[in-house]
Amino acid sequence: MKIIHSYTFKKAAKKFHRNQISSLKEAINKIISTPLIGSLKTGDLLGIRVYKFHIHHQLFLLAYSYEERDDLLTLLDIGSHENFYRDLK
């Protein structure tokens, strides 16, 4: 499986603290093992999946797209729920 990190994802992940990175890597590994684990969005966000997970009792959302035909996983954005979908558009 080929994995691509978008600029927005890299920028947001860079702000994570050292103790949060292990939880982020664990979430990414879950997505890699089961790419259809995230909930599929509709409307403006058609084709994007969002996986929800917790880091130290705070909810984080990880937006990604998966192309089964090319076996390509693109990590789009990560952040807390506040304004997440608005910024993702």
Tab-separated table of C-alpha atoms in Angstrom:
chain	number	residue	atom	x	y	z
A	1	MET	CA	0.000	0.000	0.000
A	2	LYS	CA	1.289	3.419	-0.952
A	3	ILE	CA	0.708	6.187	1.615
A	4	ILE	CA	0.713	9.896	0.786
A	5	HIS	CA	0.688	12.685	3.375
A	6	SER	CA	-0.888	15.966	2.299
A	7	TYR	CA	0.712	19.273	3.237
A	8	THR	CA	-2.181	20.025	5.600
A	9	PHE	CA	-1.716	16.704	7.377
A	10	LYS	CA	2.041	17.215	7.768
A	11	LYS	CA	1.500	20.714	9.119
A	12	ALA	CA	-1.074	19.542	11.697
A	13	ALA	CA	0.892	16.436	12.730
A	14	LYS	CA	4.008	18.526	13.324
A	15	LYS	CA	2.183	20.324	16.154
A	16	PHE	CA	1.611	17.090	18.085
A	17	HIS	CA	3.603	16.483	21.240
A	18	ARG	CA	5.902	13.524	21.596
A	19	ASN	CA	3.461	11.595	23.800
A	20	GLN	CA	0.619	12.113	21.280
A	21	ILE	CA	2.546	10.813	18.283
A	22	SER	CA	2.356	7.186	19.420
A	23	SER	CA	-1.464	7.377	19.512
A	24	LEU	CA	-1.454	8.971	16.054
A	25	LYS	CA	0.779	6.220	14.653
A	26	GLU	CA	-1.501	3.604	16.199
A	27	ALA	CA	-4.536	5.180	14.494
A	28	ILE	CA	-2.725	5.293	11.150
A	29	ASN	CA	-1.764	1.620	11.510
A	30	LYS	CA	-5.420	0.724	12.153
A	31	ILE	CA	-6.387	2.558	8.967
A	32	ILE	CA	-3.649	0.786	7.010
A	33	SER	CA	-4.790	-2.635	8.227
A	34	THR	CA	-8.487	-1.882	7.574
A	35	PRO	CA	-8.790	1.039	5.105
A	36	LEU	CA	-12.587	1.092	5.179
A	37	ILE	CA	-12.718	1.603	8.971
A	38	GLY	CA	-13.553	5.324	8.764
A	39	SER	CA	-17.027	6.655	8.134
A	40	LEU	CA	-17.646	7.700	4.537
A	41	LYS	CA	-18.768	11.303	4.081
A	42	THR	CA	-21.296	12.649	1.575
A	43	GLY	CA	-22.032	15.943	-0.093
A	44	ASP	CA	-19.050	18.293	-0.419
A	45	LEU	CA	-16.792	15.705	1.199
A	46	LEU	CA	-17.770	12.817	-1.066
A	47	GLY	CA	-15.092	10.127	-1.169
A	48	ILE	CA	-13.440	11.178	2.078
A	49	ARG	CA	-13.425	8.956	5.118
A	50	VAL	CA	-12.982	10.125	8.712
A	51	TYR	CA	-11.591	7.962	11.489
A	52	LYS	CA	-12.278	9.123	15.057
A	53	PHE	CA	-9.940	8.283	17.937
A	54	HIS	CA	-8.961	9.607	21.349
A	55	ILE	CA	-5.674	11.013	22.574
A	56	HIS	CA	-5.634	11.645	26.330
A	57	HIS	CA	-9.455	11.832	26.535
A	58	GLN	CA	-9.719	14.287	23.633
A	59	LEU	CA	-11.450	13.323	20.381
A	60	PHE	CA	-9.397	13.680	17.199
A	61	LEU	CA	-10.525	13.157	13.628
A	62	LEU	CA	-8.301	11.854	10.861
A	63	ALA	CA	-9.505	12.514	7.320
A	64	TYR	CA	-8.235	10.295	4.533
A	65	SER	CA	-9.155	8.933	1.145
A	66	TYR	CA	-8.546	5.397	-0.042
A	67	GLU	CA	-8.413	4.264	-3.650
A	68	GLU	CA	-8.870	0.517	-3.647
A	69	ARG	CA	-8.028	0.184	-7.322
A	70	ASP	CA	-4.548	1.731	-6.893
A	71	ASP	CA	-4.108	0.647	-3.251
A	72	LEU	CA	-3.396	4.296	-2.406
A	73	LEU	CA	-4.037	5.867	0.990
A	74	THR	CA	-3.934	9.674	1.197
A	75	LEU	CA	-3.889	11.211	4.678
A	76	LEU	CA	-5.614	14.569	4.276
A	77	ASP	CA	-5.977	16.252	7.661
A	78	ILE	CA	-6.051	15.667	11.401
A	79	GLY	CA	-7.509	17.768	14.173
A	80	SER	CA	-10.076	18.170	16.888
A	81	HIS	CA	-13.762	18.271	16.020
A	82	GLU	CA	-14.031	22.056	16.262
A	83	ASN	CA	-14.334	23.463	12.700
A	84	PHE	CA	-12.773	20.273	11.304
A	85	TYR	CA	-15.284	19.674	8.524
A	86	ARG	CA	-15.454	23.361	7.615
A	87	ASP	CA	-11.677	23.531	7.215
A	88	LEU	CA	-11.615	20.255	5.312
A	89	LYS	CA	-13.872	21.630	2.579
